[in-house]
Amino acid sequence: FPSHDTKAEGATKRMVNHGSFRRWFEKVGNVLPKWTNLEIRDYFRGHWSFDQDFIDLVNSHDLLVIGGGNFFETWPENSSSGTSIDLRVEEIEKIKKPVFINSIGLDTAQGISANARHQLPRIVKYFTEAPGRIISLRNDGSISNLSNLAPEIDTTGIPVLPDAAFYLDTPNSKYTDCPVLGVNLAQDMAPLRFTSGEPTAFLKVVTETIEAFYGKHPDHIIRFFPHIYSDFGLISRILEQLPDSLRRESVQVVEYSQDDRGAANLVNAYADCTMVWAMRFHASVIPIGLGVPTLGIVTYPQIDGYRDWE
């Protein structure tokens, strides 16, 4: 958090993870910090870089927090660190202020670049030894991924933290008074998610399961939750296959909006579900954090990896 109120270039969206973390941070630290936000997607878009300007910005503040998020992905070939956080040990050493890697996801499922194999173990080892550096990994199998990538690293001293979205505040208002089955479906990374590389067979099973559920619970609303734009692809295909009466009278699709208002509406829409079926990590985390019974649909290792941590 900064020692003064600066505005960094890029988006300043506070989603459920960051909002919950900041409330926790303020309570534990008994502080009301001012935050400078650097949106990682604006780095991907080329609006800012992990360069000397970034280091100077960090050094003008009191603390750098990286995460939470899936920022230790190991597939980027064009990153000097081999991860989404394009900082090697040599650059991190130029940061004179404390650095906290907060509940970060280390994800090897999409492949491991040569840079990641060489640089990421160095970075993790540095953070376990250097003063003013703290690293924690997310409870999604990341600690197992690290052990497989770098068995020489002693992981016993690395905290495994729940994603901050587990600790959402429960909304005061209800989204609707009907009993609701929430459904989140994802089609990105299709070659990893689906045996044949595309979701036709999967969609058939999901559609039949939704119809069977509705046949036993006709008082329920079926509420679909798109988290990113490509989720609409599967939602649309499911809607095409559902009976017209169910589709017209008993289906909702939650608003797609990734600003603060949209995040608040998303939380409210999850909070009054009777149960949730979810493919995405945060589509499971949010309802679990709100006390909603949740079934994780395992099509990507992070959903299964949570069980490793348990």
XYZ file of N, CA and C in Angstrom, residues 184-186 193-196 198-209 234 238 241 279 297-299:
78
model
N -21.898 -22.737 -13.319
C -20.822 -22.041 -14.034
C -20.125 -23.030 -14.953
N -20.023 -22.665 -16.232
C -19.398 -23.522 -17.236
C -18.297 -22.748 -17.943
N -17.218 -23.445 -18.282
C -16.071 -22.800 -18.925
C -15.635 -23.601 -20.142
N -9.485 -29.299 -20.981
C -10.713 -29.556 -20.220
C -11.483 -30.778 -20.718
N -11.447 -31.039 -22.031
C -12.334 -32.040 -22.609
C -11.520 -33.105 -23.332
N -11.903 -34.366 -23.127
C -11.143 -35.495 -23.663
C -10.957 -35.394 -25.168
N -12.002 -35.004 -25.877
C -11.914 -34.929 -27.340
C -11.401 -33.574 -27.820
N -13.035 -30.801 -27.465
C -14.194 -29.911 -27.601
C -15.351 -30.480 -26.780
N -16.309 -29.615 -26.397
C -17.223 -29.971 -25.312
C -18.539 -30.629 -25.702
N -18.696 -31.155 -26.910
C -20.003 -31.664 -27.328
C -20.532 -32.743 -26.381
N -19.728 -33.758 -26.100
C -20.173 -34.843 -25.221
C -20.422 -34.329 -23.810
N -19.563 -33.439 -23.334
C -19.726 -32.848 -22.010
C -21.046 -32.081 -21.914
N -21.356 -31.301 -22.930
C -22.586 -30.513 -22.932
C -23.817 -31.403 -22.897
N -23.749 -32.527 -23.577
C -24.882 -33.456 -23.570
C -25.147 -33.949 -22.153
N -24.085 -34.308 -21.429
C -24.234 -34.789 -20.054
C -24.773 -33.677 -19.156
N -24.221 -32.469 -19.294
C -24.668 -31.351 -18.454
C -26.137 -31.037 -18.718
N -26.518 -30.993 -19.986
C -27.904 -30.693 -20.331
C -28.853 -31.729 -19.746
N -28.519 -33.005 -19.908
C -29.363 -34.064 -19.370
C -29.444 -33.985 -17.843
N -28.334 -33.623 -17.203
C -28.312 -33.521 -15.749
C -29.177 -32.358 -15.266
N -20.659 -21.699 -23.956
C -21.266 -22.919 -23.431
C -22.684 -22.668 -22.940
N -25.964 -24.695 -24.194
C -26.856 -25.383 -23.264
C -28.291 -24.911 -23.461
N -30.205 -26.485 -26.178
C -30.586 -27.883 -26.012
C -31.664 -28.100 -24.944
N -17.239 -24.961 -12.684
C -16.009 -25.417 -13.320
C -14.820 -24.526 -12.965
N -16.828 -29.088 -10.645
C -16.746 -29.948 -11.839
C -15.298 -29.958 -12.287
N -14.637 -31.099 -12.194
C -13.191 -31.161 -12.403
C -12.883 -31.317 -13.888
N -12.529 -30.217 -14.527
C -12.033 -30.255 -15.906
C -10.674 -29.570 -16.009
